[in-house]
Coordinates of C-alpha atoms and ligand atoms in Angstrom, one line a residue:
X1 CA 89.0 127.9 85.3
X2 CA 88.8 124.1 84.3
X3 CA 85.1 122.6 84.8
X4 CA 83.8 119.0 84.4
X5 CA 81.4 116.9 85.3
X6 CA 83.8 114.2 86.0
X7 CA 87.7 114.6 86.2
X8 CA 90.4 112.0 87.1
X9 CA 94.0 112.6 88.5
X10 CA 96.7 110.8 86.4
X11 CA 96.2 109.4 83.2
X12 CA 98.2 106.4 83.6
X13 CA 96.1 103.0 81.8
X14 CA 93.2 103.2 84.7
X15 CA 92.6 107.0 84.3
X16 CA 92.4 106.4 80.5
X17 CA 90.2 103.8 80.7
X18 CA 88.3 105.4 83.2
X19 CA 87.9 108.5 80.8
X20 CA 86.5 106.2 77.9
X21 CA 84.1 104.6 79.3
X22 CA 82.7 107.8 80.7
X23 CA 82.9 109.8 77.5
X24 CA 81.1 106.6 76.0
X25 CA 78.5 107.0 78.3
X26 CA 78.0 111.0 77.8
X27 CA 80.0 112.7 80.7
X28 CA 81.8 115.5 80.3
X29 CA 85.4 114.0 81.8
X30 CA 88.7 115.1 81.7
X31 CA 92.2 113.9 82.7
X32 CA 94.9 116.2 84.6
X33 CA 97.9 113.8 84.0
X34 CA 101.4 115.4 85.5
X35 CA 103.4 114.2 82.6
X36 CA 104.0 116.4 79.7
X37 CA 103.6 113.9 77.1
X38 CA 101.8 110.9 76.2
X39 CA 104.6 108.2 76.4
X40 CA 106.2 106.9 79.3
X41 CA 109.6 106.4 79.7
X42 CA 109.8 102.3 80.6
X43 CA 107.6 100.0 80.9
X44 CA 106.3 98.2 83.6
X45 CA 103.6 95.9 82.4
X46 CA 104.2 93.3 79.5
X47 CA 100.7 92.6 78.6
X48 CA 97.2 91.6 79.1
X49 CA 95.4 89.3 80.0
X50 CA 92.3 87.3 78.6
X51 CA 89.3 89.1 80.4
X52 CA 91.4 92.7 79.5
X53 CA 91.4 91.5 76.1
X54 CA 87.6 90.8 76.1
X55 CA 86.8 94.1 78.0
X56 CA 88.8 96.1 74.6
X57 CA 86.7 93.8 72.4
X58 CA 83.2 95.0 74.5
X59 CA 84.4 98.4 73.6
X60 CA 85.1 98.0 69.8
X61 CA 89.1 98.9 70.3
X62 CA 91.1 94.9 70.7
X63 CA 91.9 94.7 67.3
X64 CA 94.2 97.5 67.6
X65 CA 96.2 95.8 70.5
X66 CA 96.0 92.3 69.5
X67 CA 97.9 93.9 66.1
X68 CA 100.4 96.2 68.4
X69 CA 101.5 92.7 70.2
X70 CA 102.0 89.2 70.4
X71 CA 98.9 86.7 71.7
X72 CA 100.7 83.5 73.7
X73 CA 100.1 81.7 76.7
X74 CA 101.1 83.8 79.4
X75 CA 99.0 82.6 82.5
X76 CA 101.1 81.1 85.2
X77 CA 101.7 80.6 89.0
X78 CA 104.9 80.2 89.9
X79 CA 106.7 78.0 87.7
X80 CA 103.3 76.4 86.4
X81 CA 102.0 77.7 83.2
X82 CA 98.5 77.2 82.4
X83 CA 97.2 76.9 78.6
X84 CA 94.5 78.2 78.4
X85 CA 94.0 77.8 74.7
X86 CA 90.6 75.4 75.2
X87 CA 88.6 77.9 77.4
X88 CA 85.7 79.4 76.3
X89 CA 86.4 83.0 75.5
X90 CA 87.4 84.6 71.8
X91 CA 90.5 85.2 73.5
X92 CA 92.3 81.9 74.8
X93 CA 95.8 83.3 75.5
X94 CA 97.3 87.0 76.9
X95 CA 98.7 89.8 74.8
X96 CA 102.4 90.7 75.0
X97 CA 102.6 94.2 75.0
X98 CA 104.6 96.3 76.6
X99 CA 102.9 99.0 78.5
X100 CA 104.1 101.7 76.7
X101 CA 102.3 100.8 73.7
X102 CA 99.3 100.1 75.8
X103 CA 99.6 103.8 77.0
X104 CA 100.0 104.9 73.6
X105 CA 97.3 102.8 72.2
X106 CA 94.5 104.3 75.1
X107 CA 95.6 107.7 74.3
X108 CA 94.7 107.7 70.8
X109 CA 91.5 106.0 71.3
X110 CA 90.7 108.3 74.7
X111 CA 91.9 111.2 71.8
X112 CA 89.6 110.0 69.6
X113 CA 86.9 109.7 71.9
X114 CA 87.6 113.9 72.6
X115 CA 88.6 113.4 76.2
X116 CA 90.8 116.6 77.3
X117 CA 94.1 115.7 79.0
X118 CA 95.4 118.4 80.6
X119 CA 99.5 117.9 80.2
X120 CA 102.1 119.0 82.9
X121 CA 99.5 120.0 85.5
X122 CA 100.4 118.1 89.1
X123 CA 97.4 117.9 91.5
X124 CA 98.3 118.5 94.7
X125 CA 95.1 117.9 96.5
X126 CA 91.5 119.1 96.1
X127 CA 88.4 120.0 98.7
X128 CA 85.1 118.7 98.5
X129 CA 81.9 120.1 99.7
X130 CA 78.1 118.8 99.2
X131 CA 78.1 119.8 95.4
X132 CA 81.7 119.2 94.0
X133 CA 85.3 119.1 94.5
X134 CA 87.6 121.6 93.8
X135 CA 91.4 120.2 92.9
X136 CA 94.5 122.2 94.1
X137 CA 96.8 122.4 91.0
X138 CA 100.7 122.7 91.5
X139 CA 100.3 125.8 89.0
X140 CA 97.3 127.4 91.1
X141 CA 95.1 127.3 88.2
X142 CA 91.3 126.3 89.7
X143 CA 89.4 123.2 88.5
X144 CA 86.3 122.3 89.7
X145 CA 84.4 119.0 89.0
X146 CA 81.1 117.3 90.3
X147 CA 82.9 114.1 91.0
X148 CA 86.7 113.4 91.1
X149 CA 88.4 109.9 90.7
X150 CA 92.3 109.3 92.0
X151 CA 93.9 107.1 89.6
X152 CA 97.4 109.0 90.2
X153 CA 98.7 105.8 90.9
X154 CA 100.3 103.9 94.0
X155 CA 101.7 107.1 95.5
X156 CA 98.4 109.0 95.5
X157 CA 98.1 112.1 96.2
X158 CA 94.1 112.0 95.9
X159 CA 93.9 109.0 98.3
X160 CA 96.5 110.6 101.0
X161 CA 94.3 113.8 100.7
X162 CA 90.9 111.6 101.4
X163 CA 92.6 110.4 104.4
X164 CA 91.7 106.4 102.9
X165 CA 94.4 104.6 105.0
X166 CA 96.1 102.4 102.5
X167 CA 96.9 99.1 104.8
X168 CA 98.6 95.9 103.9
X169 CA 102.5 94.7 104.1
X170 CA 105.8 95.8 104.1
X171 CA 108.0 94.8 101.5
X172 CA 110.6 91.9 101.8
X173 CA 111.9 91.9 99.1
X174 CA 113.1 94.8 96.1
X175 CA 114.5 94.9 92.9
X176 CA 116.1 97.2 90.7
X177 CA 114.6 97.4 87.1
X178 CA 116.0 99.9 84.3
X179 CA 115.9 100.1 80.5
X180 CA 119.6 101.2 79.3
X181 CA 122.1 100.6 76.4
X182 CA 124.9 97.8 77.3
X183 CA 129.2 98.5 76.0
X184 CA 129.1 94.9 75.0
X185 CA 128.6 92.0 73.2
X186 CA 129.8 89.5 76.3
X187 CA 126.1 90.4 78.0
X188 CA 125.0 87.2 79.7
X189 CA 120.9 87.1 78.5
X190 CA 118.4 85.4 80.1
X191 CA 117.8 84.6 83.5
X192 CA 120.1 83.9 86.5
X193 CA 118.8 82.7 90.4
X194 CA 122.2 82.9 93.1
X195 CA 121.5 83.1 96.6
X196 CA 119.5 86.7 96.3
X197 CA 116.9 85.6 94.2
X198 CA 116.6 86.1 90.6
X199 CA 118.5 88.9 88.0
X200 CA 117.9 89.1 84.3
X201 CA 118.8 90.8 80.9
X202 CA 117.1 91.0 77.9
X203 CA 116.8 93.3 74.8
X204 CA 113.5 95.3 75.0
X205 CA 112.2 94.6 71.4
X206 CA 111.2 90.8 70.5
X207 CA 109.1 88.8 68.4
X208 CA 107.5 86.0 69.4
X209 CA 107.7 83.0 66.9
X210 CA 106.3 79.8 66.9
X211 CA 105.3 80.6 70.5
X212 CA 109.2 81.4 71.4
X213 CA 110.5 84.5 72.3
X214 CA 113.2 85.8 69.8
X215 CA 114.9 88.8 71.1
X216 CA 116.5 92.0 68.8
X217 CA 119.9 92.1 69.1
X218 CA 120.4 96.0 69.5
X219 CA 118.5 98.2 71.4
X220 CA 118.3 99.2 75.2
X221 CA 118.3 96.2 77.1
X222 CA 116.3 95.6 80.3
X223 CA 117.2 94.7 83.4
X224 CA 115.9 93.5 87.0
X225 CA 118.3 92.6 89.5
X226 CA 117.3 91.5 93.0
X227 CA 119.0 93.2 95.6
X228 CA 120.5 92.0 98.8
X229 CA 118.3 94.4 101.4
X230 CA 115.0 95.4 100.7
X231 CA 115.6 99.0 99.4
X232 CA 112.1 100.8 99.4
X233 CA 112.7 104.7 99.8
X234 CA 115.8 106.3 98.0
X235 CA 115.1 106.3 94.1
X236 CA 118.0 104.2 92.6
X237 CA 120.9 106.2 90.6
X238 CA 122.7 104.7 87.3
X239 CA 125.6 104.2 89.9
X240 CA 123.7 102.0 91.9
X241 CA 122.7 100.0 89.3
X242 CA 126.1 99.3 88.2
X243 CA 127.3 98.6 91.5
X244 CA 124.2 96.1 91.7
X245 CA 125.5 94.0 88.3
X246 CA 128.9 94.1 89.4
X247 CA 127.9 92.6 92.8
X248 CA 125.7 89.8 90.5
X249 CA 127.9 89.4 87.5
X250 CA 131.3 90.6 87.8
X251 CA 130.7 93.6 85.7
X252 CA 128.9 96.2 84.5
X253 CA 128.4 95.1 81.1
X254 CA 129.4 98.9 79.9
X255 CA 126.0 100.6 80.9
X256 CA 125.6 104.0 80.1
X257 CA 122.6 106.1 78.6
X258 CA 119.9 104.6 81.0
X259 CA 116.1 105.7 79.7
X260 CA 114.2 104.4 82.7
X261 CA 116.0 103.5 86.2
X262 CA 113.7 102.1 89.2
X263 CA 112.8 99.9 91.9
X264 CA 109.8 97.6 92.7
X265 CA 109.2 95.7 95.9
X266 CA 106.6 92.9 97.2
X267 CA 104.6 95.7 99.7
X268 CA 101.1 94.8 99.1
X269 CA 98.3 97.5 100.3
X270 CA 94.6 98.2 99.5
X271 CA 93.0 101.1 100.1
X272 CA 90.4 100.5 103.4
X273 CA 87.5 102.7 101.1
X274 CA 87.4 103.3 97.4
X275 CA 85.5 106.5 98.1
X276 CA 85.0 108.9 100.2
X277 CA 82.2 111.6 99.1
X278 CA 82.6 112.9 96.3
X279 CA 86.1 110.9 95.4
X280 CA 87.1 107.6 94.3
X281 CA 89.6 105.6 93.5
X282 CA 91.3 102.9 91.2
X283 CA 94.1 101.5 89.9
X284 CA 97.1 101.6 91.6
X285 CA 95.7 104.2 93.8
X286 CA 93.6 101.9 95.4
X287 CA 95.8 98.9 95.6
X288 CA 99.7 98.2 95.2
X289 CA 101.4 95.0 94.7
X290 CA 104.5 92.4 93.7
X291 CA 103.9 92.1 90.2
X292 CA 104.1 88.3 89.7
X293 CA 101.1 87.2 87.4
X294 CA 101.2 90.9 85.8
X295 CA 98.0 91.5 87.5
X296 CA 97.9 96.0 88.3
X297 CA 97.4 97.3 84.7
X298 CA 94.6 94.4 83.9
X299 CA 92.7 95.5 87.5
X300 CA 93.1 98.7 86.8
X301 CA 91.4 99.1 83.5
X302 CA 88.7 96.2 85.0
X303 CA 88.1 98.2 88.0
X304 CA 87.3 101.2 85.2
X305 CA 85.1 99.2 83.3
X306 CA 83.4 98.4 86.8
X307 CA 83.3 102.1 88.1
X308 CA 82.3 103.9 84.8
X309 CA 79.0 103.0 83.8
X310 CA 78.1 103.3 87.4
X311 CA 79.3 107.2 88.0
X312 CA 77.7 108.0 84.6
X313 CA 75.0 107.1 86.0
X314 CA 74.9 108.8 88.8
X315 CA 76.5 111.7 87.6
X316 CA 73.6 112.4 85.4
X317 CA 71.1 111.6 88.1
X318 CA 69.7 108.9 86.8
X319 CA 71.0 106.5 89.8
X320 CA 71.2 106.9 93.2
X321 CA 74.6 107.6 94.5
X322 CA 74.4 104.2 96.4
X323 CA 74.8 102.9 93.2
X324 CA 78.7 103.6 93.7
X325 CA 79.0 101.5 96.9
X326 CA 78.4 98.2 94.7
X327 CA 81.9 99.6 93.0
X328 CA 83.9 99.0 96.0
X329 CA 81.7 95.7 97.1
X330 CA 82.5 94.1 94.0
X331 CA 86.0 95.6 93.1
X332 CA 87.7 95.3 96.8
X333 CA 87.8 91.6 97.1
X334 CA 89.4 91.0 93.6
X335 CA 92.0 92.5 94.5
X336 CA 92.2 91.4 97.9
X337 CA 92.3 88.1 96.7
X338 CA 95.1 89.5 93.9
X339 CA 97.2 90.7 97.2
X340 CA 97.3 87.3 98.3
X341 CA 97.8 85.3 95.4
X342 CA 101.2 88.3 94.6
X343 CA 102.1 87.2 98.3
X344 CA 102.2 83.7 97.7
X345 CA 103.7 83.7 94.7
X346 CA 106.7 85.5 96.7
X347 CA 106.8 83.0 99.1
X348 CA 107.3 80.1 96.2
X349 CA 109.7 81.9 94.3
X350 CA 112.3 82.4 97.4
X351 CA 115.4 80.4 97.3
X352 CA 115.8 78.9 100.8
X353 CA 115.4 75.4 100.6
X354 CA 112.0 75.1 102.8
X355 CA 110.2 77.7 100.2
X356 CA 111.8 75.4 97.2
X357 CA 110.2 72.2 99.3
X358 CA 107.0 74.3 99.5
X359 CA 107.1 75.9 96.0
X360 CA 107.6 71.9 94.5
X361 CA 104.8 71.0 96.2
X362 CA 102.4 73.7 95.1
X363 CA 103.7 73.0 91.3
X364 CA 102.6 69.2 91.9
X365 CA 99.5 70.8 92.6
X366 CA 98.9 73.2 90.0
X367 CA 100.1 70.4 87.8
X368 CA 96.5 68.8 87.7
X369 CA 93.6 69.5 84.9
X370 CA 91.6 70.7 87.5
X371 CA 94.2 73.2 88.9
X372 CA 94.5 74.0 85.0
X373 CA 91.2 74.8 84.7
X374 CA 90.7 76.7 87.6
X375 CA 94.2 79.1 88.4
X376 CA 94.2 79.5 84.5
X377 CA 90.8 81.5 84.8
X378 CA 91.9 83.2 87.8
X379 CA 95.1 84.1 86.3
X380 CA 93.4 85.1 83.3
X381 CA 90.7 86.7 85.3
X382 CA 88.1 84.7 83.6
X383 CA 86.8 83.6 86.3
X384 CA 85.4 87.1 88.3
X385 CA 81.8 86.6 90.1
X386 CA 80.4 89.4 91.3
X387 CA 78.1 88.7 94.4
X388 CA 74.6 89.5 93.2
X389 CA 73.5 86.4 95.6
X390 CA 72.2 83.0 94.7
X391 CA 70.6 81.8 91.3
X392 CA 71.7 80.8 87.8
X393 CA 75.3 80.3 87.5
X394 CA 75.5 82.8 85.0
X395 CA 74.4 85.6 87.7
X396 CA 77.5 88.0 88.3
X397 CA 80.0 86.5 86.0
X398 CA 80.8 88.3 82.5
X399 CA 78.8 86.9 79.8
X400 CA 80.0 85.2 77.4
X401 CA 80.7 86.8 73.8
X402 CA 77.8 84.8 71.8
X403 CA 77.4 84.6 67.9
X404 CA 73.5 86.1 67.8
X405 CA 71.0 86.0 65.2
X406 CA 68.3 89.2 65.5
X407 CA 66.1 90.9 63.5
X408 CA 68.6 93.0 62.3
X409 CA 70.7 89.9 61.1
X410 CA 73.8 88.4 63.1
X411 CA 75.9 90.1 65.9
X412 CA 77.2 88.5 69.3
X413 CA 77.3 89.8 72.4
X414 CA 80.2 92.4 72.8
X415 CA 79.5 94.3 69.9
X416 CA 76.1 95.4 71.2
X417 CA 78.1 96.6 74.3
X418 CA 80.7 98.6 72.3
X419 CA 78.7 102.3 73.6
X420 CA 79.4 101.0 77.5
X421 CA 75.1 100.8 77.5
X422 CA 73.5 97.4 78.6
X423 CA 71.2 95.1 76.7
X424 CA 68.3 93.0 77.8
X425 CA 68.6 89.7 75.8
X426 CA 65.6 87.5 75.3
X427 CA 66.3 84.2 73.7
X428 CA 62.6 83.5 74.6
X429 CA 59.2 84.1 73.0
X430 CA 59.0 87.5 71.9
X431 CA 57.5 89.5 73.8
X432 CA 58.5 87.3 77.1
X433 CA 60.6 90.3 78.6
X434 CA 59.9 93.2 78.8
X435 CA 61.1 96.6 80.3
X436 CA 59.3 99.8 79.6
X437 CA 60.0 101.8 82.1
X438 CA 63.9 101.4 81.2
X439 CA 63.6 101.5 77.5
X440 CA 65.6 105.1 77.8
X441 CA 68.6 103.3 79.4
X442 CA 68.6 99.3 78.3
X443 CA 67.5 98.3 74.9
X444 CA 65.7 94.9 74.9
X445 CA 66.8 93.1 72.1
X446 CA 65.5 88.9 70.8
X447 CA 68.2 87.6 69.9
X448 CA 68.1 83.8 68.8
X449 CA 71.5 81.8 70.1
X450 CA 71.2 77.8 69.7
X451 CA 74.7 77.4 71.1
X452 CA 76.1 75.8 74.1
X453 CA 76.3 77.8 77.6
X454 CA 79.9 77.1 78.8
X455 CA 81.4 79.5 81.2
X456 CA 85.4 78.6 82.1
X457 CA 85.8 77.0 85.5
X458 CA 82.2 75.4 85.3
X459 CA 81.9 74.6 82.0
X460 CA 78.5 74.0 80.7
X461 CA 75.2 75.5 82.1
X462 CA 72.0 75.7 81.3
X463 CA 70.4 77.7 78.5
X464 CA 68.6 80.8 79.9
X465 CA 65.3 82.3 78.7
X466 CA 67.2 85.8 79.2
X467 CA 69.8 87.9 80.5
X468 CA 70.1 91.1 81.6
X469 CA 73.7 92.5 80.9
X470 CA 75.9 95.3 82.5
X471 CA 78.0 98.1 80.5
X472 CA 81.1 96.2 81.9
X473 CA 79.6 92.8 80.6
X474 CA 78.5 91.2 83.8
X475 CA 75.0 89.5 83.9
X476 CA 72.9 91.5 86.4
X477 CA 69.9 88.7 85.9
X478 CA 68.9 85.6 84.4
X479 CA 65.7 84.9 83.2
X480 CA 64.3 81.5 83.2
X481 CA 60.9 81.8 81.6
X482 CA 59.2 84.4 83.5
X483 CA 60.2 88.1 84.3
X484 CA 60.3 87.6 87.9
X485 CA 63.1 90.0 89.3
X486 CA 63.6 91.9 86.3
X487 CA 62.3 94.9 87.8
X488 CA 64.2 94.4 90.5
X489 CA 67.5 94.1 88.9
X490 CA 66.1 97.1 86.1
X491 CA 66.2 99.5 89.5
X492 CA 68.8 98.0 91.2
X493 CA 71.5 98.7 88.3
X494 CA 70.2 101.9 86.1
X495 CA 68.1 103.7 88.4
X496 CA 63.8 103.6 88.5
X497 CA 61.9 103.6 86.1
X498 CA 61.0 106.8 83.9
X499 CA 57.1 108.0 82.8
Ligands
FAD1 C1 108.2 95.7 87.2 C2 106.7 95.8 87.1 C3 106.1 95.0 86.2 C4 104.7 95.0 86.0 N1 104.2 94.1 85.1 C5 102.8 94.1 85.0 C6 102.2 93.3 84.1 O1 102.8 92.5 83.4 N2 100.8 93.3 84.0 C7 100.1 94.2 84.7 O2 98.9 94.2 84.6 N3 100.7 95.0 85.6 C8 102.0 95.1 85.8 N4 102.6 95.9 86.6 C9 101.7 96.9 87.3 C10 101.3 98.1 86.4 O3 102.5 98.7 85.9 C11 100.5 99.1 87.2 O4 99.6 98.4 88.0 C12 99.8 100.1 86.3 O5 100.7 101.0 85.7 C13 98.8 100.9 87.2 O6 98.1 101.8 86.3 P1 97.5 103.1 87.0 O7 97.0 103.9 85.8 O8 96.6 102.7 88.1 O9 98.7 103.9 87.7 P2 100.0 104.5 87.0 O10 100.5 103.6 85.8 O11 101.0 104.7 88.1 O12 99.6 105.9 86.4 C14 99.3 106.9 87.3 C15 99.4 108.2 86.4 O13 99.0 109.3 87.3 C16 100.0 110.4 87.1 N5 100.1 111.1 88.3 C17 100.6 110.6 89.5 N6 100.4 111.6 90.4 C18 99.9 112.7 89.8 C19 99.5 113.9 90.3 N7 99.6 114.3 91.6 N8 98.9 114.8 89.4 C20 98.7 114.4 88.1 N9 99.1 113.2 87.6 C21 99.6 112.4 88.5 C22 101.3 109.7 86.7 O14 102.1 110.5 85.9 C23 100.7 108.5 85.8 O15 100.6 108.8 84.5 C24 104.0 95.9 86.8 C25 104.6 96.8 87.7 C26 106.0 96.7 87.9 C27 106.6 97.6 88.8

């Protein structure tokens, strides 16, 4: 029989993720992941973005992506791209990477973390009683876990099985999208818009040089075609994809020896809970969308960064289970909002001449400093405030990664979160803060920063004495000369106080 504390359906980027940040924190976690091996087949992401990127650095592991890819300016909306090269983060700019390398890059970290992934198992639903859940394997073999998370994707079987009603939009538009080799030189690269919408080839391997993407010229190439009625339930055959190109261009460029073939649409649907019991979800399992701003890997791994700390928590009965309803109150309307920004990015990129009138107009708009300043954060997801109610601006936004100066000499901010555990940060008198009754759970450190405060969006704010900040790098509380509400926010986010 397979026992753990904690164990998570599909080990896609989310379930990874998921499984570090709980092995950092001390659970015993496992993955059952129905693929047989680590790498995937295509890949559907291209990157990550700026706040992803500071998330790997909290945990110790960016260097190792920012060396697998290439950083540029990636943000957009629409047709607008937004530099964000002047904002306040280490990491002004997105990684390209394509996901498989993202996959393979979690898997050795997760590996060398010692999470189990139990290969080729298919979880075909799972029981739960007051204790523990008990999973239903394809191969009958029994696992049992005190808590189970669903991150088996968009066509999950963990969230069907909860009965979470997954509501939203049907898709109007789909695409076909394939890695294959081409019979050709004559291939016609880059991108074409006809009456359908837009269609593209490109060789999967670049470089990017001088902020320009230089493509390989052999290799499988990749390929998105629009197609001319939403398609949403039949999975798409080599055939049809060639019947697709010749319908575009004329020919099939001599396709043959396909790797990946497969179809994405615009539906857009969030899961109405994010847990029910003794289950929760994330990723793709809890919310599926049009891809436009490459937004579902980056929430996925966020909303695992979110959910971690919080289940280790109460896992090891430290925290009280409510604890896991601020997951879904502060993950559910980021990606609410994601749904909507993916639907009206649709609506702009449509070819009919009102949507053109209407997408011209909203590029005027983005086209301001201001529009800059702000859609680049939200693109880049900079710019995510959690709702821990009214005070300092710094209150339920991710800190920023400060250079420090402590007893122990100079650090900044996201290496002291590298084991997923908070920190207390006085910048005050010593002694100003305190919090005893914690000290098992969040080291206090003074720390000395003589810095500006600028957060992106809002720019500069005022110094505070001292901040209290999560595993996932949001500031729980703020300090401003006393200790009023540190208790407060001590239970509130690890639990009460011990001895
Ligand atoms: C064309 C396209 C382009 C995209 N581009 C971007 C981008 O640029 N940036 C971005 O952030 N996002 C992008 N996305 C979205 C991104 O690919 C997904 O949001 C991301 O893969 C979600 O990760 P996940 O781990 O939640 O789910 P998945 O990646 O779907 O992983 C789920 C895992 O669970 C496993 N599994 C499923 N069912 C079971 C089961 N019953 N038992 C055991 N294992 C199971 C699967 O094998 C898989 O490994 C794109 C999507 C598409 C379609």
């Amino acid at each position: 029989m397979i026992q753990h504390q904690v164990v998570i359906a599909g080990g896609g980027p989310t379930g990874m993720m998921l499984s570090a940040e709980l092995k950092l924190s001390g659970i015993d976690v496992a993955i059952i992941e129905r693929r047989l091996t680590p790498d995937i087949d295509g890949s559907r992401a291209g990157g990550l973005h700026a706040r992803s990127l500071e998330v790997l650095d909290q945990r110790g592991v960016v260097e190792r992506f920012l060396d697998a890819g290439y950083t540029a300016q990636v943000h957009g909306f629409g047709t607008t791209h937004f530099d964000i090269t002047d904002f306040p983060t280490r990491h002004p700019y997105g990684l390209a990477l394509w996901q498989k390398y993202i996959e393979r890059l979690l898997a050795d970290w997760i590996g060398e973390l010692g999470v189990p992934v139990y290969r080729g198992r298919e979880v075909t639903g799972f029981t739960q009683d007051d204790v523990g859940v008990d999973l239903h394997l394809a191969d009958e073999e029994a696992v049992r876990a005190a808590w189970l998370c669903g991150c088996d994707g968009g066509r999950s079987v963990i969230r069907r099985t909860a009965g979470i009603a997954f509501e939203g939009w049907e898709p109007t538009i789909s695409h076909l999208i394939a890695e294959v080799e081409v019979g050709t030189d004559a291939v016609e690269w880059g991108v074409r818009h006809d009456a359908r919408g837009m269609h593209g080839l490109s060789r999967v391997a670049y470089e990017i040089r001088d902020g320009k993407i230089i493509y390989g010229d052999s290799g499988p190439v990749r390929i998105m075609l629009t197609e001319p009625e939403v398609e949403h339930q039949r999975e798409p055959s080599l055939d049809d994809l060639r019947e697709a190109l010749v319908a575009v261009y004329g020919t099939d460029f001599g396709i043959h020896s396909p790797t990946w073939i497969s179809r994405f649409t615009d539906a857009a649907r969030q899961a109405m809970a994010y847990r029910k019991g003794r289950v929760l979800l994330a990723g793709d399992s809890a919310h599926i969308h049009y891809p436009a701003g490459g937004k579902g890997l980056n929430m996925g791994m966020q909303d695992a960064v979110n959910l971690g700390w919080k289940l280790a928590l109460v896992a090891k009965g430290q925290a009280p289970e409510s604890l896991l309803d601020t997951y879904e109150a502060e993950r559910h309307p980021v990606a609410a909002e994601v749904l909507q920004d993916t639907m009206g990015h649709v609506a702009v990129m449509r070819t009919d001449p009102r949507s053109k009138a209407l997408a011209a107009i909203v590029s005027e708009l983005l086209g301001t400093e201001e529009s800059r300043k702000r859609f680049g954060a939200r693109m880049a997801e900079l710019d995510i405030r959690y709702d821990l109610g009214d005070g300092h601006p710094l209150l339920g936004r991710r800190m920023p990664d400060l250079d420090l100066v402590t007893a122990d000499g100079p650090t900044r901010v996201y290496a002291l979160l590298q084991q997923a555990r908070p920190v207390l940060l006085n910048f005050g008198a010593p002694g100003r803060v305190g919090a005893a009754g914690w000290a098992d759970r969040v080291p206090l450190l003074e720390a000395v920063y003589d810095g500006p405060w600028e957060l992106p969006v809002l720019g500069a704010v005022a110094a505070p004495a001292a901040v209290l900040v999560r595993p996932d790098g949001h500031v729980a509380w703020v300090g401003e000369g006393t200790s009023a509400g540190l208790s407060e926010a001590l239970g509130r986010w690890f639990g009460p106080a011990s001895g």
